[in-house]
Amino acid sequence: EVQLVESGGGLVQPGGSLRLSCAASGFTFSSYEMNWVRQAPGKGLEWVSYISSSGSTIYYADSVKGRFTISRDNAKNSLYLQMNSLRAEDTAVYYCARTLPWRTYGMDVWGQGTTVTVSS
Amino acid sequence: SYVLTQPPSVSVAPGQTARITCGGNNIGSKSVHWYQQKPGQAPVLVVYDDSDRPSGIPERFSGSNSGNTATLTISRVEAGDEADYYCQVWDSSSDHSWVFGGGTKLTVL
Protein backbone atom coordinates (compact mmCIF):
# COMPACT_ATOMS: atom_id res chain seq x y z
CA GLU A 1 0.00 0.00 0.00
CA VAL A 2 1.29 3.44 -0.96
CA GLN A 3 1.59 5.48 2.22
CA LEU A 4 3.02 8.69 3.62
CA VAL A 5 3.24 9.20 7.38
CA GLU A 6 4.21 12.55 8.87
CA SER A 7 5.64 13.09 12.34
CA GLY A 8 7.42 15.72 14.39
CA GLY A 9 4.66 18.24 14.94
CA GLY A 10 4.00 19.83 18.30
CA LEU A 11 3.80 23.01 20.33
CA VAL A 12 6.69 25.45 19.93
CA GLN A 13 7.27 29.02 21.05
CA PRO A 14 7.56 31.88 18.55
CA GLY A 15 11.09 32.03 17.24
CA GLY A 16 11.62 28.35 17.90
CA SER A 17 12.43 25.45 15.59
CA LEU A 18 10.87 22.15 14.64
CA ARG A 19 11.76 19.37 12.21
CA LEU A 20 9.01 17.48 10.46
CA SER A 21 9.52 14.05 8.92
CA CYS A 22 7.54 12.12 6.33
CA ALA A 23 8.09 8.38 5.97
CA ALA A 24 7.20 6.90 2.58
CA SER A 25 6.35 3.28 1.85
CA GLY A 26 4.79 1.18 -0.88
CA PHE A 27 6.48 2.94 -3.80
CA THR A 28 9.94 3.83 -5.11
CA PHE A 29 10.44 7.03 -3.12
CA SER A 30 13.62 8.02 -4.96
CA SER A 31 11.70 8.30 -8.25
CA TYR A 32 9.19 10.87 -7.05
CA GLU A 33 9.20 14.60 -6.48
CA MET A 34 7.66 15.65 -3.17
CA ASN A 35 5.92 18.61 -1.58
CA TRP A 36 4.93 20.02 1.78
CA VAL A 37 1.50 21.65 1.96
CA ARG A 38 -0.04 23.23 5.05
CA GLN A 39 -3.49 24.20 6.23
CA ALA A 40 -4.05 26.76 8.96
CA PRO A 41 -7.03 26.18 11.26
CA GLY A 42 -10.26 26.79 9.35
CA LYS A 43 -8.38 27.91 6.24
CA GLY A 44 -7.54 26.53 2.83
CA LEU A 45 -4.54 24.66 1.49
CA GLU A 46 -1.22 26.48 1.07
CA TRP A 47 1.77 25.04 -0.77
CA VAL A 48 4.99 25.33 1.27
CA SER A 49 7.88 23.67 -0.54
CA TYR A 50 8.91 21.30 -3.35
CA ILE A 51 11.91 19.02 -3.83
CA SER A 52 12.90 17.07 -6.91
CA SER A 53 13.51 13.32 -6.82
CA SER A 54 17.27 13.74 -6.46
CA GLY A 55 17.03 16.75 -4.15
CA SER A 56 18.86 18.95 -6.61
CA THR A 57 15.93 21.31 -7.27
CA ILE A 58 14.06 23.02 -4.46
CA TYR A 59 11.40 25.73 -4.34
CA TYR A 60 9.74 27.55 -1.46
CA ALA A 61 6.68 29.71 -0.99
CA ASP A 62 7.57 33.32 -0.27
CA SER A 63 5.96 33.02 3.18
CA VAL A 64 8.60 30.52 4.36
CA LYS A 65 11.62 31.35 2.20
CA GLY A 66 14.74 31.82 4.32
CA ARG A 67 13.18 30.14 7.37
CA PHE A 68 12.25 26.63 6.19
CA THR A 69 14.49 24.01 4.58
CA ILE A 70 13.22 20.97 2.71
CA SER A 71 15.40 17.89 2.30
CA ARG A 72 15.16 14.19 1.64
CA ASP A 73 17.05 10.96 2.31
CA ASN A 74 16.25 8.51 -0.46
CA ALA A 75 18.11 5.73 1.33
CA LYS A 76 15.73 6.11 4.26
CA ASN A 77 12.63 6.82 2.14
CA SER A 78 12.12 10.01 4.08
CA LEU A 79 11.26 13.65 3.47
CA TYR A 80 11.99 16.41 5.95
CA LEU A 81 11.05 20.01 6.67
CA GLN A 82 13.29 21.99 9.00
CA MET A 83 11.35 24.98 10.29
CA ASN A 84 13.21 27.82 12.00
CA SER A 85 12.16 31.25 13.29
CA LEU A 86 8.62 30.01 13.64
CA ARG A 87 5.77 32.51 13.80
CA ALA A 88 2.19 32.30 15.00
CA GLU A 89 1.05 32.32 11.37
CA ASP A 90 2.95 29.07 10.76
CA THR A 91 0.41 27.27 12.96
CA ALA A 92 -1.16 24.64 10.70
CA VAL A 93 -1.52 21.00 9.82
CA TYR A 94 1.45 20.10 7.61
CA TYR A 95 0.98 17.47 4.91
CA CYS A 96 3.59 15.80 2.78
CA ALA A 97 2.36 14.95 -0.72
CA ARG A 98 3.73 13.00 -3.65
CA THR A 99 3.90 14.74 -7.01
CA LEU A 100 2.34 13.11 -10.06
CA PRO A 101 5.14 11.47 -12.07
CA TRP A 102 4.78 13.78 -15.05
CA ARG A 103 5.27 17.50 -15.46
CA THR A 104 1.82 18.81 -14.55
CA TYR A 105 2.62 18.91 -10.83
CA GLY A 106 -0.54 17.61 -9.22
CA MET A 107 -0.29 15.67 -5.94
CA ASP A 108 -1.65 12.16 -5.94
CA VAL A 109 -0.78 10.77 -2.50
CA TRP A 110 -1.06 12.68 0.78
CA GLY A 111 -0.12 11.85 4.35
CA GLN A 112 -2.53 12.25 7.24
CA GLY A 113 -0.78 15.43 8.41
CA THR A 114 1.04 16.56 11.52
CA THR A 115 -0.03 19.57 13.59
CA VAL A 116 2.31 22.45 14.36
CA THR A 117 1.23 25.03 16.92
CA VAL A 118 3.32 28.15 17.43
CA SER A 119 2.33 29.87 20.64
CA SER A 120 3.81 31.21 23.85
CA SER B 1 1.43 35.90 -8.48
CA TYR B 2 -1.21 33.69 -10.04
CA VAL B 3 -4.63 33.65 -8.36
CA LEU B 4 -7.34 30.99 -8.49
CA THR B 5 -10.88 32.03 -7.54
CA GLN B 6 -13.52 29.58 -6.31
CA PRO B 7 -17.02 30.24 -4.97
CA PRO B 8 -17.05 29.77 -1.19
CA SER B 9 -20.04 27.47 -1.28
CA VAL B 10 -22.22 25.40 -3.59
CA SER B 11 -25.41 23.63 -2.55
CA VAL B 12 -27.16 20.83 -4.39
CA ALA B 13 -29.88 18.27 -3.72
CA PRO B 14 -29.07 14.57 -3.75
CA GLY B 15 -29.18 13.11 -7.25
CA GLN B 16 -28.59 16.46 -8.91
CA THR B 17 -25.44 17.78 -10.58
CA ALA B 18 -22.97 20.03 -8.79
CA ARG B 19 -20.61 22.31 -10.70
CA ILE B 20 -17.69 23.96 -8.92
CA THR B 21 -15.76 26.59 -10.83
CA CYS B 22 -12.16 27.71 -10.60
CA GLY B 23 -11.27 30.99 -12.27
CA GLY B 24 -7.82 32.12 -13.30
CA ASN B 25 -6.18 34.20 -16.01
CA ASN B 26 -5.96 31.96 -19.10
CA ILE B 27 -6.31 28.90 -16.87
CA GLY B 28 -7.17 26.92 -20.00
CA SER B 29 -3.45 26.90 -20.82
CA LYS B 30 -2.60 25.17 -17.54
CA SER B 31 -3.24 21.70 -16.12
CA VAL B 32 -5.81 21.84 -13.32
CA HIS B 33 -6.08 19.37 -10.48
CA TRP B 34 -8.98 18.97 -8.05
CA TYR B 35 -8.94 17.70 -4.45
CA GLN B 36 -11.70 16.63 -2.11
CA GLN B 37 -11.22 17.15 1.62
CA LYS B 38 -13.63 15.91 4.25
CA PRO B 39 -13.50 17.27 7.83
CA GLY B 40 -10.49 16.03 9.75
CA GLN B 41 -9.07 14.19 6.76
CA ALA B 42 -6.26 14.75 4.28
CA PRO B 43 -7.06 15.95 0.76
CA VAL B 44 -7.76 13.33 -1.90
CA LEU B 45 -7.03 13.86 -5.60
CA VAL B 46 -10.29 13.41 -7.54
CA VAL B 47 -9.40 14.88 -10.95
CA TYR B 48 -5.97 15.54 -12.45
CA ASP B 49 -4.79 17.14 -15.69
CA ASP B 50 -8.13 18.92 -16.18
CA SER B 51 -10.29 15.84 -16.72
CA ASP B 52 -8.61 12.55 -15.76
CA ARG B 53 -9.65 10.48 -12.76
CA PRO B 54 -7.31 8.53 -10.48
CA SER B 55 -8.18 4.89 -10.02
CA GLY B 56 -10.92 4.43 -7.46
CA ILE B 57 -12.61 7.77 -8.11
CA PRO B 58 -16.18 7.34 -9.36
CA GLU B 59 -17.05 8.29 -12.92
CA ARG B 60 -19.50 10.78 -11.42
CA PHE B 61 -16.53 13.12 -10.97
CA SER B 62 -15.41 14.90 -14.13
CA GLY B 63 -13.55 18.03 -15.06
CA SER B 64 -13.17 20.54 -17.87
CA ASN B 65 -10.93 23.52 -18.51
CA SER B 66 -11.16 26.29 -21.09
CA GLY B 67 -10.47 29.98 -21.33
CA ASN B 68 -10.47 31.52 -17.86
CA THR B 69 -12.51 28.85 -16.07
CA ALA B 70 -12.02 25.25 -15.00
CA THR B 71 -14.98 23.27 -13.72
CA LEU B 72 -15.37 20.21 -11.52
CA THR B 73 -18.67 18.47 -12.18
CA ILE B 74 -20.15 15.93 -9.80
CA SER B 75 -23.09 14.04 -11.26
CA ARG B 76 -25.76 12.24 -9.25
CA VAL B 77 -24.54 13.87 -6.05
CA GLU B 78 -24.59 11.72 -2.91
CA ALA B 79 -24.52 12.71 0.74
CA GLY B 80 -20.98 11.35 0.95
CA ASP B 81 -19.79 13.94 -1.57
CA GLU B 82 -20.27 16.72 0.98
CA ALA B 83 -16.77 18.15 1.45
CA ASP B 84 -14.44 21.02 0.62
CA TYR B 85 -13.07 21.01 -2.92
CA TYR B 86 -9.87 22.74 -4.01
CA CYS B 87 -8.48 23.41 -7.47
CA GLN B 88 -4.71 23.64 -8.01
CA VAL B 89 -2.29 24.55 -10.77
CA TRP B 90 1.45 24.88 -11.15
CA ASP B 91 2.54 28.38 -12.11
CA SER B 92 5.92 28.39 -13.78
CA SER B 93 5.83 32.15 -14.35
CA SER B 94 6.11 33.18 -10.69
CA ASP B 95 9.28 31.53 -9.42
CA HIS B 96 7.73 28.07 -9.70
CA SER B 97 4.81 27.98 -7.31
CA TRP B 98 1.98 25.60 -6.67
CA VAL B 99 -1.27 27.56 -6.37
CA PHE B 100 -4.48 26.44 -4.69
CA GLY B 101 -7.88 28.01 -4.98
CA GLY B 102 -9.54 29.17 -1.79
CA GLY B 103 -11.80 26.12 -1.67
CA THR B 104 -15.52 25.50 -2.14
CA LYS B 105 -17.73 23.93 0.49
CA LEU B 106 -20.18 21.55 -1.21
CA THR B 107 -23.35 21.10 0.81
CA VAL B 108 -25.75 18.30 -0.05
CA LEU B 109 -29.22 19.50 0.91
PDB file of C-alpha atoms in Angstrom:
ATOM      1  CA  GLU A   1       0.000   0.000   0.000  1.00  0.00           C
ATOM      2  CA  VAL A   2       1.285   3.436  -0.962  1.00  0.00           C
ATOM      3  CA  GLN A   3       1.587   5.476   2.215  1.00  0.00           C
ATOM      4  CA  LEU A   4       3.020   8.688   3.622  1.00  0.00           C
ATOM      5  CA  VAL A   5       3.240   9.197   7.381  1.00  0.00           C
ATOM      6  CA  GLU A   6       4.210  12.549   8.872  1.00  0.00           C
ATOM      7  CA  SER A   7       5.641  13.086  12.339  1.00  0.00           C
ATOM      8  CA  GLY A   8       7.416  15.722  14.386  1.00  0.00           C
ATOM      9  CA  GLY A   9       4.663  18.239  14.940  1.00  0.00           C
ATOM     10  CA  GLY A  10       3.995  19.830  18.303  1.00  0.00           C
ATOM     11  CA  LEU A  11       3.802  23.010  20.326  1.00  0.00           C
ATOM     12  CA  VAL A  12       6.685  25.447  19.927  1.00  0.00           C
ATOM     13  CA  GLN A  13       7.270  29.015  21.052  1.00  0.00           C
ATOM     14  CA  PRO A  14       7.561  31.880  18.554  1.00  0.00           C
ATOM     15  CA  GLY A  15      11.093  32.028  17.245  1.00  0.00           C
ATOM     16  CA  GLY A  16      11.621  28.348  17.899  1.00  0.00           C
ATOM     17  CA  SER A  17      12.430  25.454  15.587  1.00  0.00           C
ATOM     18  CA  LEU A  18      10.873  22.148  14.637  1.00  0.00           C
ATOM     19  CA  ARG A  19      11.763  19.370  12.206  1.00  0.00           C
ATOM     20  CA  LEU A  20       9.008  17.483  10.456  1.00  0.00           C
ATOM     21  CA  SER A  21       9.515  14.053   8.916  1.00  0.00           C
ATOM     22  CA  CYS A  22       7.536  12.122   6.332  1.00  0.00           C
ATOM     23  CA  ALA A  23       8.092   8.379   5.970  1.00  0.00           C
ATOM     24  CA  ALA A  24       7.201   6.902   2.584  1.00  0.00           C
ATOM     25  CA  SER A  25       6.351   3.279   1.854  1.00  0.00           C
ATOM     26  CA  GLY A  26       4.786   1.181  -0.884  1.00  0.00           C
ATOM     27  CA  PHE A  27       6.481   2.940  -3.803  1.00  0.00           C
ATOM     28  CA  THR A  28       9.944   3.826  -5.107  1.00  0.00           C
ATOM     29  CA  PHE A  29      10.436   7.025  -3.124  1.00  0.00           C
ATOM     30  CA  SER A  30      13.619   8.016  -4.955  1.00  0.00           C
ATOM     31  CA  SER A  31      11.698   8.299  -8.246  1.00  0.00           C
ATOM     32  CA  TYR A  32       9.188  10.869  -7.053  1.00  0.00           C
ATOM     33  CA  GLU A  33       9.201  14.604  -6.478  1.00  0.00           C
ATOM     34  CA  MET A  34       7.664  15.646  -3.168  1.00  0.00           C
ATOM     35  CA  ASN A  35       5.919  18.610  -1.581  1.00  0.00           C
ATOM     36  CA  TRP A  36       4.931  20.019   1.779  1.00  0.00           C
ATOM     37  CA  VAL A  37       1.496  21.645   1.962  1.00  0.00           C
ATOM     38  CA  ARG A  38      -0.045  23.235   5.046  1.00  0.00           C
ATOM     39  CA  GLN A  39      -3.491  24.199   6.230  1.00  0.00           C
ATOM     40  CA  ALA A  40      -4.055  26.763   8.955  1.00  0.00           C
ATOM     41  CA  PRO A  41      -7.031  26.183  11.259  1.00  0.00           C
ATOM     42  CA  GLY A  42     -10.258  26.792   9.352  1.00  0.00           C
ATOM     43  CA  LYS A  43      -8.377  27.908   6.237  1.00  0.00           C
ATOM     44  CA  GLY A  44      -7.539  26.534   2.826  1.00  0.00           C
ATOM     45  CA  LEU A  45      -4.535  24.659   1.490  1.00  0.00           C
ATOM     46  CA  GLU A  46      -1.218  26.478   1.070  1.00  0.00           C
ATOM     47  CA  TRP A  47       1.773  25.041  -0.766  1.00  0.00           C
ATOM     48  CA  VAL A  48       4.991  25.326   1.273  1.00  0.00           C
ATOM     49  CA  SER A  49       7.877  23.666  -0.540  1.00  0.00           C
ATOM     50  CA  TYR A  50       8.913  21.296  -3.347  1.00  0.00           C
ATOM     51  CA  ILE A  51      11.910  19.019  -3.826  1.00  0.00           C
ATOM     52  CA  SER A  52      12.901  17.065  -6.915  1.00  0.00           C
ATOM     53  CA  SER A  53      13.508  13.317  -6.818  1.00  0.00           C
ATOM     54  CA  SER A  54      17.271  13.737  -6.459  1.00  0.00           C
ATOM     55  CA  GLY A  55      17.035  16.746  -4.149  1.00  0.00           C
ATOM     56  CA  SER A  56      18.861  18.952  -6.611  1.00  0.00           C
ATOM     57  CA  THR A  57      15.934  21.306  -7.269  1.00  0.00           C
ATOM     58  CA  ILE A  58      14.061  23.022  -4.456  1.00  0.00           C
ATOM     59  CA  TYR A  59      11.402  25.726  -4.341  1.00  0.00           C
ATOM     60  CA  TYR A  60       9.740  27.553  -1.457  1.00  0.00           C
ATOM     61  CA  ALA A  61       6.680  29.709  -0.990  1.00  0.00           C
ATOM     62  CA  ASP A  62       7.565  33.316  -0.270  1.00  0.00           C
ATOM     63  CA  SER A  63       5.960  33.017   3.179  1.00  0.00           C
ATOM     64  CA  VAL A  64       8.599  30.521   4.363  1.00  0.00           C
ATOM     65  CA  LYS A  65      11.622  31.354   2.201  1.00  0.00           C
ATOM     66  CA  GLY A  66      14.740  31.820   4.320  1.00  0.00           C
ATOM     67  CA  ARG A  67      13.177  30.141   7.368  1.00  0.00           C
ATOM     68  CA  PHE A  68      12.246  26.628   6.193  1.00  0.00           C
ATOM     69  CA  THR A  69      14.491  24.006   4.585  1.00  0.00           C
ATOM     70  CA  ILE A  70      13.217  20.967   2.715  1.00  0.00           C
ATOM     71  CA  SER A  71      15.403  17.895   2.299  1.00  0.00           C
ATOM     72  CA  ARG A  72      15.163  14.185   1.643  1.00  0.00           C
ATOM     73  CA  ASP A  73      17.048  10.964   2.311  1.00  0.00           C
ATOM     74  CA  ASN A  74      16.250   8.507  -0.463  1.00  0.00           C
ATOM     75  CA  ALA A  75      18.112   5.727   1.334  1.00  0.00           C
ATOM     76  CA  LYS A  76      15.726   6.112   4.256  1.00  0.00           C
ATOM     77  CA  ASN A  77      12.630   6.815   2.143  1.00  0.00           C
ATOM     78  CA  SER A  78      12.120  10.012   4.079  1.00  0.00           C
ATOM     79  CA  LEU A  79      11.256  13.646   3.469  1.00  0.00           C
ATOM     80  CA  TYR A  80      11.988  16.415   5.954  1.00  0.00           C
ATOM     81  CA  LEU A  81      11.045  20.014   6.670  1.00  0.00           C
ATOM     82  CA  GLN A  82      13.290  21.991   8.995  1.00  0.00           C
ATOM     83  CA  MET A  83      11.354  24.984  10.294  1.00  0.00           C
ATOM     84  CA  ASN A  84      13.212  27.819  11.997  1.00  0.00           C
ATOM     85  CA  SER A  85      12.161  31.248  13.286  1.00  0.00           C
ATOM     86  CA  LEU A  86       8.623  30.015  13.642  1.00  0.00           C
ATOM     87  CA  ARG A  87       5.774  32.511  13.803  1.00  0.00           C
ATOM     88  CA  ALA A  88       2.186  32.299  15.002  1.00  0.00           C
ATOM     89  CA  GLU A  89       1.052  32.315  11.370  1.00  0.00           C
ATOM     90  CA  ASP A  90       2.951  29.066  10.761  1.00  0.00           C
ATOM     91  CA  THR A  91       0.410  27.272  12.956  1.00  0.00           C
ATOM     92  CA  ALA A  92      -1.165  24.640  10.701  1.00  0.00           C
ATOM     93  CA  VAL A  93      -1.518  21.002   9.819  1.00  0.00           C
ATOM     94  CA  TYR A  94       1.446  20.103   7.609  1.00  0.00           C
ATOM     95  CA  TYR A  95       0.984  17.471   4.910  1.00  0.00           C
ATOM     96  CA  CYS A  96       3.589  15.802   2.779  1.00  0.00           C
ATOM     97  CA  ALA A  97       2.356  14.951  -0.717  1.00  0.00           C
ATOM     98  CA  ARG A  98       3.732  13.000  -3.647  1.00  0.00           C
ATOM     99  CA  THR A  99       3.903  14.739  -7.009  1.00  0.00           C
ATOM    100  CA  LEU A 100       2.343  13.109 -10.056  1.00  0.00           C
ATOM    101  CA  PRO A 101       5.137  11.465 -12.066  1.00  0.00           C
ATOM    102  CA  TRP A 102       4.783  13.782 -15.046  1.00  0.00           C
ATOM    103  CA  ARG A 103       5.265  17.500 -15.458  1.00  0.00           C
ATOM    104  CA  THR A 104       1.821  18.806 -14.547  1.00  0.00           C
ATOM    105  CA  TYR A 105       2.618  18.909 -10.826  1.00  0.00           C
ATOM    106  CA  GLY A 106      -0.542  17.608  -9.216  1.00  0.00           C
ATOM    107  CA  MET A 107      -0.286  15.674  -5.944  1.00  0.00           C
ATOM    108  CA  ASP A 108      -1.655  12.159  -5.944  1.00  0.00           C
ATOM    109  CA  VAL A 109      -0.779  10.771  -2.499  1.00  0.00           C
ATOM    110  CA  TRP A 110      -1.056  12.678   0.783  1.00  0.00           C
ATOM    111  CA  GLY A 111      -0.117  11.852   4.349  1.00  0.00           C
ATOM    112  CA  GLN A 112      -2.527  12.255   7.240  1.00  0.00           C
ATOM    113  CA  GLY A 113      -0.783  15.426   8.409  1.00  0.00           C
ATOM    114  CA  THR A 114       1.041  16.558  11.523  1.00  0.00           C
ATOM    115  CA  THR A 115      -0.031  19.569  13.585  1.00  0.00           C
ATOM    116  CA  VAL A 116       2.306  22.449  14.355  1.00  0.00           C
ATOM    117  CA  THR A 117       1.232  25.030  16.921  1.00  0.00           C
ATOM    118  CA  VAL A 118       3.318  28.149  17.426  1.00  0.00           C
ATOM    119  CA  SER A 119       2.330  29.869  20.644  1.00  0.00           C
ATOM    120  CA  SER A 120       3.809  31.208  23.848  1.00  0.00           C
TER     121      SER A 120
ATOM    122  CA  SER B   1       1.425  35.900  -8.477  1.00  0.00           C
ATOM    123  CA  TYR B   2      -1.210  33.692 -10.039  1.00  0.00           C
ATOM    124  CA  VAL B   3      -4.634  33.651  -8.364  1.00  0.00           C
ATOM    125  CA  LEU B   4      -7.340  30.987  -8.486  1.00  0.00           C
ATOM    126  CA  THR B   5     -10.877  32.030  -7.539  1.00  0.00           C
ATOM    127  CA  GLN B   6     -13.521  29.575  -6.305  1.00  0.00           C
ATOM    128  CA  PRO B   7     -17.018  30.236  -4.968  1.00  0.00           C
ATOM    129  CA  PRO B   8     -17.049  29.766  -1.189  1.00  0.00           C
ATOM    130  CA  SER B   9     -20.043  27.468  -1.279  1.00  0.00           C
ATOM    131  CA  VAL B  10     -22.220  25.399  -3.587  1.00  0.00           C
ATOM    132  CA  SER B  11     -25.408  23.629  -2.554  1.00  0.00           C
ATOM    133  CA  VAL B  12     -27.162  20.831  -4.395  1.00  0.00           C
ATOM    134  CA  ALA B  13     -29.883  18.271  -3.717  1.00  0.00           C
ATOM    135  CA  PRO B  14     -29.066  14.570  -3.752  1.00  0.00           C
ATOM    136  CA  GLY B  15     -29.185  13.113  -7.248  1.00  0.00           C
ATOM    137  CA  GLN B  16     -28.593  16.464  -8.909  1.00  0.00           C
ATOM    138  CA  THR B  17     -25.443  17.777 -10.576  1.00  0.00           C
ATOM    139  CA  ALA B  18     -22.966  20.032  -8.787  1.00  0.00           C
ATOM    140  CA  ARG B  19     -20.608  22.310 -10.696  1.00  0.00           C
ATOM    141  CA  ILE B  20     -17.692  23.960  -8.916  1.00  0.00           C
ATOM    142  CA  THR B  21     -15.759  26.588 -10.829  1.00  0.00           C
ATOM    143  CA  CYS B  22     -12.156  27.711 -10.597  1.00  0.00           C
ATOM    144  CA  GLY B  23     -11.271  30.986 -12.273  1.00  0.00           C
ATOM    145  CA  GLY B  24      -7.817  32.121 -13.304  1.00  0.00           C
ATOM    146  CA  ASN B  25      -6.183  34.205 -16.012  1.00  0.00           C
ATOM    147  CA  ASN B  26      -5.958  31.959 -19.101  1.00  0.00           C
ATOM    148  CA  ILE B  27      -6.311  28.904 -16.873  1.00  0.00           C
ATOM    149  CA  GLY B  28      -7.165  26.917 -19.997  1.00  0.00           C
ATOM    150  CA  SER B  29      -3.445  26.900 -20.816  1.00  0.00           C
ATOM    151  CA  LYS B  30      -2.597  25.167 -17.536  1.00  0.00           C
ATOM    152  CA  SER B  31      -3.245  21.700 -16.115  1.00  0.00           C
ATOM    153  CA  VAL B  32      -5.808  21.842 -13.316  1.00  0.00           C
ATOM    154  CA  HIS B  33      -6.076  19.368 -10.475  1.00  0.00           C
ATOM    155  CA  TRP B  34      -8.981  18.973  -8.046  1.00  0.00           C
ATOM    156  CA  TYR B  35      -8.943  17.703  -4.453  1.00  0.00           C
ATOM    157  CA  GLN B  36     -11.700  16.631  -2.111  1.00  0.00           C
ATOM    158  CA  GLN B  37     -11.219  17.153   1.619  1.00  0.00           C
ATOM    159  CA  LYS B  38     -13.627  15.914   4.247  1.00  0.00           C
ATOM    160  CA  PRO B  39     -13.502  17.266   7.826  1.00  0.00           C
ATOM    161  CA  GLY B  40     -10.490  16.032   9.751  1.00  0.00           C
ATOM    162  CA  GLN B  41      -9.067  14.185   6.756  1.00  0.00           C
ATOM    163  CA  ALA B  42      -6.255  14.746   4.277  1.00  0.00           C
ATOM    164  CA  PRO B  43      -7.057  15.951   0.760  1.00  0.00           C
ATOM    165  CA  VAL B  44      -7.756  13.334  -1.903  1.00  0.00           C
ATOM    166  CA  LEU B  45      -7.034  13.860  -5.599  1.00  0.00           C
ATOM    167  CA  VAL B  46     -10.294  13.409  -7.544  1.00  0.00           C
ATOM    168  CA  VAL B  47      -9.403  14.875 -10.950  1.00  0.00           C
ATOM    169  CA  TYR B  48      -5.966  15.544 -12.454  1.00  0.00           C
ATOM    170  CA  ASP B  49      -4.793  17.137 -15.690  1.00  0.00           C
ATOM    171  CA  ASP B  50      -8.126  18.916 -16.178  1.00  0.00           C
ATOM    172  CA  SER B  51     -10.288  15.836 -16.721  1.00  0.00           C
ATOM    173  CA  ASP B  52      -8.607  12.550 -15.764  1.00  0.00           C
ATOM    174  CA  ARG B  53      -9.652  10.479 -12.760  1.00  0.00           C
ATOM    175  CA  PRO B  54      -7.312   8.529 -10.479  1.00  0.00           C
ATOM    176  CA  SER B  55      -8.183   4.889 -10.023  1.00  0.00           C
ATOM    177  CA  GLY B  56     -10.915   4.427  -7.456  1.00  0.00           C
ATOM    178  CA  ILE B  57     -12.606   7.770  -8.105  1.00  0.00           C
ATOM    179  CA  PRO B  58     -16.184   7.335  -9.362  1.00  0.00           C
ATOM    180  CA  GLU B  59     -17.053   8.294 -12.921  1.00  0.00           C
ATOM    181  CA  ARG B  60     -19.499  10.781 -11.422  1.00  0.00           C
ATOM    182  CA  PHE B  61     -16.525  13.116 -10.974  1.00  0.00           C
ATOM    183  CA  SER B  62     -15.410  14.897 -14.130  1.00  0.00           C
ATOM    184  CA  GLY B  63     -13.547  18.032 -15.061  1.00  0.00           C
ATOM    185  CA  SER B  64     -13.169  20.537 -17.868  1.00  0.00           C
ATOM    186  CA  ASN B  65     -10.934  23.519 -18.507  1.00  0.00           C
ATOM    187  CA  SER B  66     -11.159  26.287 -21.088  1.00  0.00           C
ATOM    188  CA  GLY B  67     -10.470  29.984 -21.329  1.00  0.00           C
ATOM    189  CA  ASN B  68     -10.469  31.521 -17.859  1.00  0.00           C
ATOM    190  CA  THR B  69     -12.513  28.850 -16.074  1.00  0.00           C
ATOM    191  CA  ALA B  70     -12.021  25.249 -15.004  1.00  0.00           C
ATOM    192  CA  THR B  71     -14.982  23.269 -13.725  1.00  0.00           C
ATOM    193  CA  LEU B  72     -15.369  20.213 -11.518  1.00  0.00           C
ATOM    194  CA  THR B  73     -18.671  18.469 -12.182  1.00  0.00           C
ATOM    195  CA  ILE B  74     -20.149  15.932  -9.797  1.00  0.00           C
ATOM    196  CA  SER B  75     -23.092  14.037 -11.263  1.00  0.00           C
ATOM    197  CA  ARG B  76     -25.763  12.237  -9.246  1.00  0.00           C
ATOM    198  CA  VAL B  77     -24.538  13.865  -6.048  1.00  0.00           C
ATOM    199  CA  GLU B  78     -24.589  11.720  -2.911  1.00  0.00           C
ATOM    200  CA  ALA B  79     -24.525  12.706   0.743  1.00  0.00           C
ATOM    201  CA  GLY B  80     -20.978  11.352   0.951  1.00  0.00           C
ATOM    202  CA  ASP B  81     -19.791  13.944  -1.574  1.00  0.00           C
ATOM    203  CA  GLU B  82     -20.270  16.722   0.977  1.00  0.00           C
ATOM    204  CA  ALA B  83     -16.769  18.153   1.453  1.00  0.00           C
ATOM    205  CA  ASP B  84     -14.442  21.016   0.624  1.00  0.00           C
ATOM    206  CA  TYR B  85     -13.073  21.011  -2.918  1.00  0.00           C
ATOM    207  CA  TYR B  86      -9.870  22.745  -4.014  1.00  0.00           C
ATOM    208  CA  CYS B  87      -8.481  23.413  -7.468  1.00  0.00           C
ATOM    209  CA  GLN B  88      -4.712  23.638  -8.005  1.00  0.00           C
ATOM    210  CA  VAL B  89      -2.291  24.551 -10.768  1.00  0.00           C
ATOM    211  CA  TRP B  90       1.453  24.879 -11.152  1.00  0.00           C
ATOM    212  CA  ASP B  91       2.542  28.378 -12.111  1.00  0.00           C
ATOM    213  CA  SER B  92       5.919  28.393 -13.782  1.00  0.00           C
ATOM    214  CA  SER B  93       5.834  32.146 -14.348  1.00  0.00           C
ATOM    215  CA  SER B  94       6.107  33.184 -10.695  1.00  0.00           C
ATOM    216  CA  ASP B  95       9.281  31.525  -9.416  1.00  0.00           C
ATOM    217  CA  HIS B  96       7.734  28.074  -9.705  1.00  0.00           C
ATOM    218  CA  SER B  97       4.814  27.976  -7.308  1.00  0.00           C
ATOM    219  CA  TRP B  98       1.983  25.603  -6.671  1.00  0.00           C
ATOM    220  CA  VAL B  99      -1.265  27.562  -6.373  1.00  0.00           C
ATOM    221  CA  PHE B 100      -4.479  26.444  -4.688  1.00  0.00           C
ATOM    222  CA  GLY B 101      -7.881  28.008  -4.978  1.00  0.00           C
ATOM    223  CA  GLY B 102      -9.542  29.166  -1.793  1.00  0.00           C
ATOM    224  CA  GLY B 103     -11.798  26.123  -1.670  1.00  0.00           C
ATOM    225  CA  THR B 104     -15.516  25.498  -2.144  1.00  0.00           C
ATOM    226  CA  LYS B 105     -17.734  23.932   0.489  1.00  0.00           C
ATOM    227  CA  LEU B 106     -20.177  21.547  -1.209  1.00  0.00           C
ATOM    228  CA  THR B 107     -23.352  21.105   0.805  1.00  0.00           C
ATOM    229  CA  VAL B 108     -25.755  18.303  -0.052  1.00  0.00           C
ATOM    230  CA  LEU B 109     -29.215  19.497   0.911  1.00  0.00           C
TER     231      LEU B 109
END
